Amino acid sequence: ADQDVAVAKYDVSSILYPSFNSALDGMSTDIYFQGCKFNCEGCHNPALKGFGEGNYTAGQLVKIIKEKSAGIITLMGGEPLHRPHMGYLLGLLKGLHRPLSLFTGYELDGIEPGILKLLDYVKTGKYDCNSKTPVGSFLASSNQVFWKKDGCGKWVVHWSTQKGCEQIERNI
Protein backbone atom coordinates (compact mmCIF):
# COMPACT_ATOMS: atom_id res chain seq x y z
CA ALA A 1 0.00 0.00 0.00
CA ASP A 2 2.86 2.44 0.81
CA GLN A 3 4.33 1.74 -2.62
CA ASP A 4 0.96 2.65 -4.20
CA VAL A 5 1.05 6.03 -2.43
CA ALA A 6 4.60 6.72 -3.63
CA VAL A 7 3.65 6.19 -7.28
CA ALA A 8 0.19 7.78 -7.08
CA LYS A 9 -0.36 10.47 -9.69
CA TYR A 10 -1.63 13.95 -8.88
CA ASP A 11 -3.56 15.82 -11.56
CA VAL A 12 -1.95 19.28 -11.66
CA SER A 13 -3.33 21.95 -13.95
CA SER A 14 -0.49 24.44 -13.43
CA ILE A 15 2.26 25.61 -11.12
CA LEU A 16 2.62 29.38 -10.79
CA TYR A 17 5.83 30.95 -9.54
CA PRO A 18 6.35 33.58 -8.46
CA SER A 19 2.85 34.40 -7.31
CA PHE A 20 1.38 36.98 -4.99
CA ASN A 21 -2.17 35.65 -5.51
CA SER A 22 -2.38 33.30 -2.58
CA ALA A 23 -0.18 34.66 0.21
CA LEU A 24 -0.58 37.64 2.49
CA ASP A 25 2.91 37.12 3.88
CA GLY A 26 4.97 37.30 0.71
CA MET A 27 5.68 35.41 -2.46
CA SER A 28 4.25 31.95 -3.07
CA THR A 29 4.35 29.03 -5.43
CA ASP A 30 0.78 28.01 -6.32
CA ILE A 31 0.02 24.43 -7.33
CA TYR A 32 -3.41 24.15 -8.98
CA PHE A 33 -4.97 20.68 -8.73
CA GLN A 34 -7.68 19.43 -11.07
CA GLY A 35 -10.90 18.06 -9.63
CA CYS A 36 -13.63 19.23 -7.28
CA LYS A 37 -16.82 17.52 -6.07
CA PHE A 38 -18.40 20.55 -4.36
CA ASN A 39 -20.27 21.75 -7.48
CA CYS A 40 -20.65 25.31 -6.13
CA GLU A 41 -23.15 27.47 -7.99
CA GLY A 42 -21.24 29.89 -10.23
CA CYS A 43 -17.97 28.02 -9.59
CA HIS A 44 -15.02 30.40 -9.14
CA ASN A 45 -12.67 28.15 -11.15
CA PRO A 46 -14.82 25.94 -13.45
CA ALA A 47 -11.89 24.87 -15.66
CA LEU A 48 -10.53 22.90 -12.68
CA LYS A 49 -13.72 20.99 -11.76
CA GLY A 50 -13.04 17.86 -13.81
CA PHE A 51 -10.84 15.01 -12.60
CA GLY A 52 -8.06 13.53 -14.72
CA GLU A 53 -5.75 10.56 -14.49
CA GLY A 54 -2.85 12.46 -12.97
CA ASN A 55 0.31 13.81 -14.50
CA TYR A 56 2.85 14.06 -11.63
CA THR A 57 3.97 11.77 -8.83
CA ALA A 58 4.57 13.29 -5.40
CA GLY A 59 8.32 12.95 -5.93
CA GLN A 60 8.16 14.80 -9.25
CA LEU A 61 6.16 17.65 -7.71
CA VAL A 62 8.54 17.99 -4.77
CA LYS A 63 11.52 18.08 -7.15
CA ILE A 64 9.92 20.83 -9.27
CA ILE A 65 8.99 22.90 -6.21
CA LYS A 66 12.43 22.44 -4.64
CA GLU A 67 14.27 23.51 -7.80
CA LYS A 68 12.09 26.34 -9.07
CA SER A 69 10.50 28.12 -6.17
CA ALA A 70 10.83 29.89 -2.89
CA GLY A 71 8.43 31.26 -0.35
CA ILE A 72 5.11 29.81 0.67
CA ILE A 73 3.87 26.66 -1.10
CA THR A 74 0.12 26.88 -1.77
CA LEU A 75 -2.11 23.99 -2.84
CA MET A 76 -5.31 25.11 -4.54
CA GLY A 77 -7.59 24.12 -7.35
CA GLY A 78 -10.25 22.61 -7.88
CA GLU A 79 -10.27 21.09 -4.43
CA PRO A 80 -6.92 19.62 -3.35
CA LEU A 81 -8.55 17.56 -0.59
CA HIS A 82 -10.67 15.71 -3.15
CA ARG A 83 -7.49 14.13 -4.47
CA PRO A 84 -6.28 10.90 -2.82
CA HIS A 85 -3.02 10.86 -0.86
CA MET A 86 -2.84 14.64 -0.30
CA GLY A 87 -1.51 14.07 3.23
CA TYR A 88 1.41 12.13 1.78
CA LEU A 89 2.27 14.94 -0.64
CA LEU A 90 1.95 17.58 2.11
CA GLY A 91 4.31 15.57 4.30
CA LEU A 92 6.94 15.53 1.54
CA LEU A 93 6.49 19.25 0.87
CA LYS A 94 6.82 19.98 4.60
CA GLY A 95 10.30 18.44 4.32
CA LEU A 96 11.31 21.43 2.16
CA HIS A 97 11.03 23.59 5.29
CA ARG A 98 8.81 26.21 3.71
CA PRO A 99 5.42 27.41 4.92
CA LEU A 100 2.52 25.38 3.51
CA SER A 101 -0.84 26.86 2.59
CA LEU A 102 -4.05 25.14 1.50
CA PHE A 103 -7.03 26.73 -0.25
CA THR A 104 -10.04 24.52 0.42
CA GLY A 105 -13.82 24.66 0.38
CA TYR A 106 -13.95 22.81 3.69
CA GLU A 107 -14.29 24.59 7.01
CA LEU A 108 -11.40 24.31 9.46
CA ASP A 109 -13.11 21.61 11.56
CA GLY A 110 -13.80 19.56 8.40
CA ILE A 111 -10.11 19.09 7.59
CA GLU A 112 -8.34 15.98 8.89
CA PRO A 113 -6.19 16.81 11.95
CA GLY A 114 -3.16 15.11 10.37
CA ILE A 115 -3.37 17.46 7.39
CA LEU A 116 -3.92 20.56 9.56
CA LYS A 117 -0.81 19.65 11.54
CA LEU A 118 1.31 20.02 8.38
CA LEU A 119 -0.11 23.41 7.36
CA ASP A 120 0.81 26.97 8.27
CA TYR A 121 -2.10 28.70 6.46
CA VAL A 122 -5.56 27.60 5.35
CA LYS A 123 -8.19 29.41 3.27
CA THR A 124 -11.54 27.88 4.20
CA GLY A 125 -15.07 28.08 2.82
CA LYS A 126 -16.79 27.09 -0.40
CA TYR A 127 -17.19 29.73 -3.07
CA ASP A 128 -20.54 31.52 -2.69
CA CYS A 129 -21.54 33.39 -5.85
CA ASN A 130 -24.10 35.37 -3.80
CA SER A 131 -21.26 36.73 -1.64
CA LYS A 132 -18.75 37.37 -4.44
CA THR A 133 -16.04 39.89 -3.59
CA PRO A 134 -14.82 42.58 -6.03
CA VAL A 135 -12.14 41.69 -8.58
CA GLY A 136 -8.73 41.95 -6.96
CA SER A 137 -9.96 40.93 -3.51
CA PHE A 138 -7.87 38.38 -1.67
CA LEU A 139 -10.82 36.04 -1.06
CA ALA A 140 -13.27 35.08 -3.82
CA SER A 141 -16.38 35.35 -1.63
CA SER A 142 -16.98 37.06 1.69
CA ASN A 143 -17.85 33.84 3.56
CA GLN A 144 -14.26 32.61 3.13
CA VAL A 145 -11.63 32.98 5.86
CA PHE A 146 -7.83 32.85 5.67
CA TRP A 147 -6.33 31.25 8.80
CA LYS A 148 -2.77 31.30 10.09
CA LYS A 149 -1.27 28.97 12.69
CA ASP A 150 0.28 30.97 15.53
CA GLY A 151 3.44 30.07 17.45
CA CYS A 152 1.43 27.94 19.88
CA GLY A 153 -0.20 25.87 17.14
CA LYS A 154 -3.60 27.62 17.40
CA TRP A 155 -5.43 28.75 14.28
CA VAL A 156 -6.21 32.47 14.19
CA VAL A 157 -7.99 34.49 11.52
CA HIS A 158 -5.30 36.08 9.38
CA TRP A 159 -7.77 37.71 7.00
CA SER A 160 -11.49 37.75 6.35
CA THR A 161 -13.54 40.16 4.28
CA GLN A 162 -15.77 40.83 7.26
CA LYS A 163 -13.16 40.95 10.01
CA GLY A 164 -9.99 42.23 8.33
CA CYS A 165 -7.02 40.96 10.34
CA GLU A 166 -8.84 40.68 13.67
CA GLN A 167 -7.36 37.88 15.76
CA ILE A 168 -9.90 35.12 16.42
CA GLU A 169 -8.46 31.93 17.89
CA ARG A 170 -9.69 28.48 16.96
CA ASN A 171 -8.43 25.33 18.69
CA ILE A 172 -8.59 22.33 16.37
Tab-separated table of C-alpha atoms in Angstrom, residues 25-123:
chain	number	residue	atom	x	y	z
A	25	ASP	CA	2.911	37.120	3.880
A	26	GLY	CA	4.975	37.298	0.711
A	27	MET	CA	5.682	35.408	-2.458
A	28	SER	CA	4.253	31.949	-3.070
A	29	THR	CA	4.348	29.029	-5.429
A	30	ASP	CA	0.780	28.013	-6.323
A	31	ILE	CA	0.016	24.435	-7.330
A	32	TYR	CA	-3.408	24.147	-8.983
A	33	PHE	CA	-4.972	20.684	-8.729
A	34	GLN	CA	-7.676	19.426	-11.071
A	35	GLY	CA	-10.895	18.055	-9.629
A	36	CYS	CA	-13.633	19.232	-7.282
A	37	LYS	CA	-16.816	17.515	-6.074
A	38	PHE	CA	-18.401	20.554	-4.362
A	39	ASN	CA	-20.266	21.751	-7.475
A	40	CYS	CA	-20.652	25.308	-6.129
A	41	GLU	CA	-23.150	27.473	-7.990
A	42	GLY	CA	-21.236	29.886	-10.233
A	43	CYS	CA	-17.965	28.024	-9.591
A	44	HIS	CA	-15.016	30.400	-9.144
A	45	ASN	CA	-12.670	28.149	-11.153
A	46	PRO	CA	-14.821	25.943	-13.453
A	47	ALA	CA	-11.893	24.871	-15.659
A	48	LEU	CA	-10.531	22.899	-12.679
A	49	LYS	CA	-13.721	20.985	-11.761
A	50	GLY	CA	-13.044	17.858	-13.815
A	51	PHE	CA	-10.842	15.013	-12.603
A	52	GLY	CA	-8.059	13.531	-14.717
A	53	GLU	CA	-5.754	10.558	-14.489
A	54	GLY	CA	-2.852	12.459	-12.973
A	55	ASN	CA	0.314	13.808	-14.503
A	56	TYR	CA	2.850	14.059	-11.631
A	57	THR	CA	3.965	11.770	-8.830
A	58	ALA	CA	4.573	13.294	-5.398
A	59	GLY	CA	8.318	12.950	-5.928
A	60	GLN	CA	8.159	14.799	-9.247
A	61	LEU	CA	6.156	17.652	-7.705
A	62	VAL	CA	8.544	17.986	-4.771
A	63	LYS	CA	11.524	18.080	-7.154
A	64	ILE	CA	9.924	20.826	-9.272
A	65	ILE	CA	8.992	22.900	-6.212
A	66	LYS	CA	12.434	22.444	-4.640
A	67	GLU	CA	14.271	23.509	-7.800
A	68	LYS	CA	12.091	26.339	-9.072
A	69	SER	CA	10.501	28.120	-6.174
A	70	ALA	CA	10.834	29.894	-2.894
A	71	GLY	CA	8.429	31.260	-0.347
A	72	ILE	CA	5.107	29.805	0.670
A	73	ILE	CA	3.867	26.662	-1.101
A	74	THR	CA	0.117	26.881	-1.772
A	75	LEU	CA	-2.112	23.988	-2.840
A	76	MET	CA	-5.305	25.107	-4.538
A	77	GLY	CA	-7.592	24.124	-7.353
A	78	GLY	CA	-10.253	22.612	-7.878
A	79	GLU	CA	-10.268	21.086	-4.427
A	80	PRO	CA	-6.918	19.616	-3.352
A	81	LEU	CA	-8.548	17.559	-0.593
A	82	HIS	CA	-10.672	15.709	-3.154
A	83	ARG	CA	-7.486	14.128	-4.472
A	84	PRO	CA	-6.278	10.904	-2.823
A	85	HIS	CA	-3.019	10.863	-0.862
A	86	MET	CA	-2.841	14.640	-0.299
A	87	GLY	CA	-1.514	14.070	3.230
A	88	TYR	CA	1.411	12.128	1.784
A	89	LEU	CA	2.269	14.945	-0.640
A	90	LEU	CA	1.945	17.580	2.110
A	91	GLY	CA	4.311	15.568	4.295
A	92	LEU	CA	6.939	15.534	1.544
A	93	LEU	CA	6.488	19.253	0.867
A	94	LYS	CA	6.823	19.982	4.599
A	95	GLY	CA	10.297	18.444	4.322
A	96	LEU	CA	11.308	21.435	2.155
A	97	HIS	CA	11.028	23.594	5.294
A	98	ARG	CA	8.805	26.215	3.707
A	99	PRO	CA	5.419	27.409	4.922
A	100	LEU	CA	2.522	25.380	3.510
A	101	SER	CA	-0.838	26.864	2.588
A	102	LEU	CA	-4.048	25.139	1.495
A	103	PHE	CA	-7.026	26.729	-0.253
A	104	THR	CA	-10.044	24.521	0.418
A	105	GLY	CA	-13.824	24.660	0.379
A	106	TYR	CA	-13.947	22.813	3.693
A	107	GLU	CA	-14.291	24.595	7.010
A	108	LEU	CA	-11.395	24.307	9.460
A	109	ASP	CA	-13.106	21.612	11.556
A	110	GLY	CA	-13.799	19.564	8.402
A	111	ILE	CA	-10.105	19.091	7.591
A	112	GLU	CA	-8.342	15.981	8.889
A	113	PRO	CA	-6.188	16.807	11.949
A	114	GLY	CA	-3.157	15.107	10.365
A	115	ILE	CA	-3.369	17.462	7.388
A	116	LEU	CA	-3.923	20.555	9.560
A	117	LYS	CA	-0.811	19.650	11.544
A	118	LEU	CA	1.312	20.020	8.383
A	119	LEU	CA	-0.108	23.407	7.358
A	120	ASP	CA	0.815	26.968	8.271
A	121	TYR	CA	-2.096	28.698	6.464
A	122	VAL	CA	-5.564	27.601	5.348
A	123	LYS	CA	-8.194	29.415	3.272
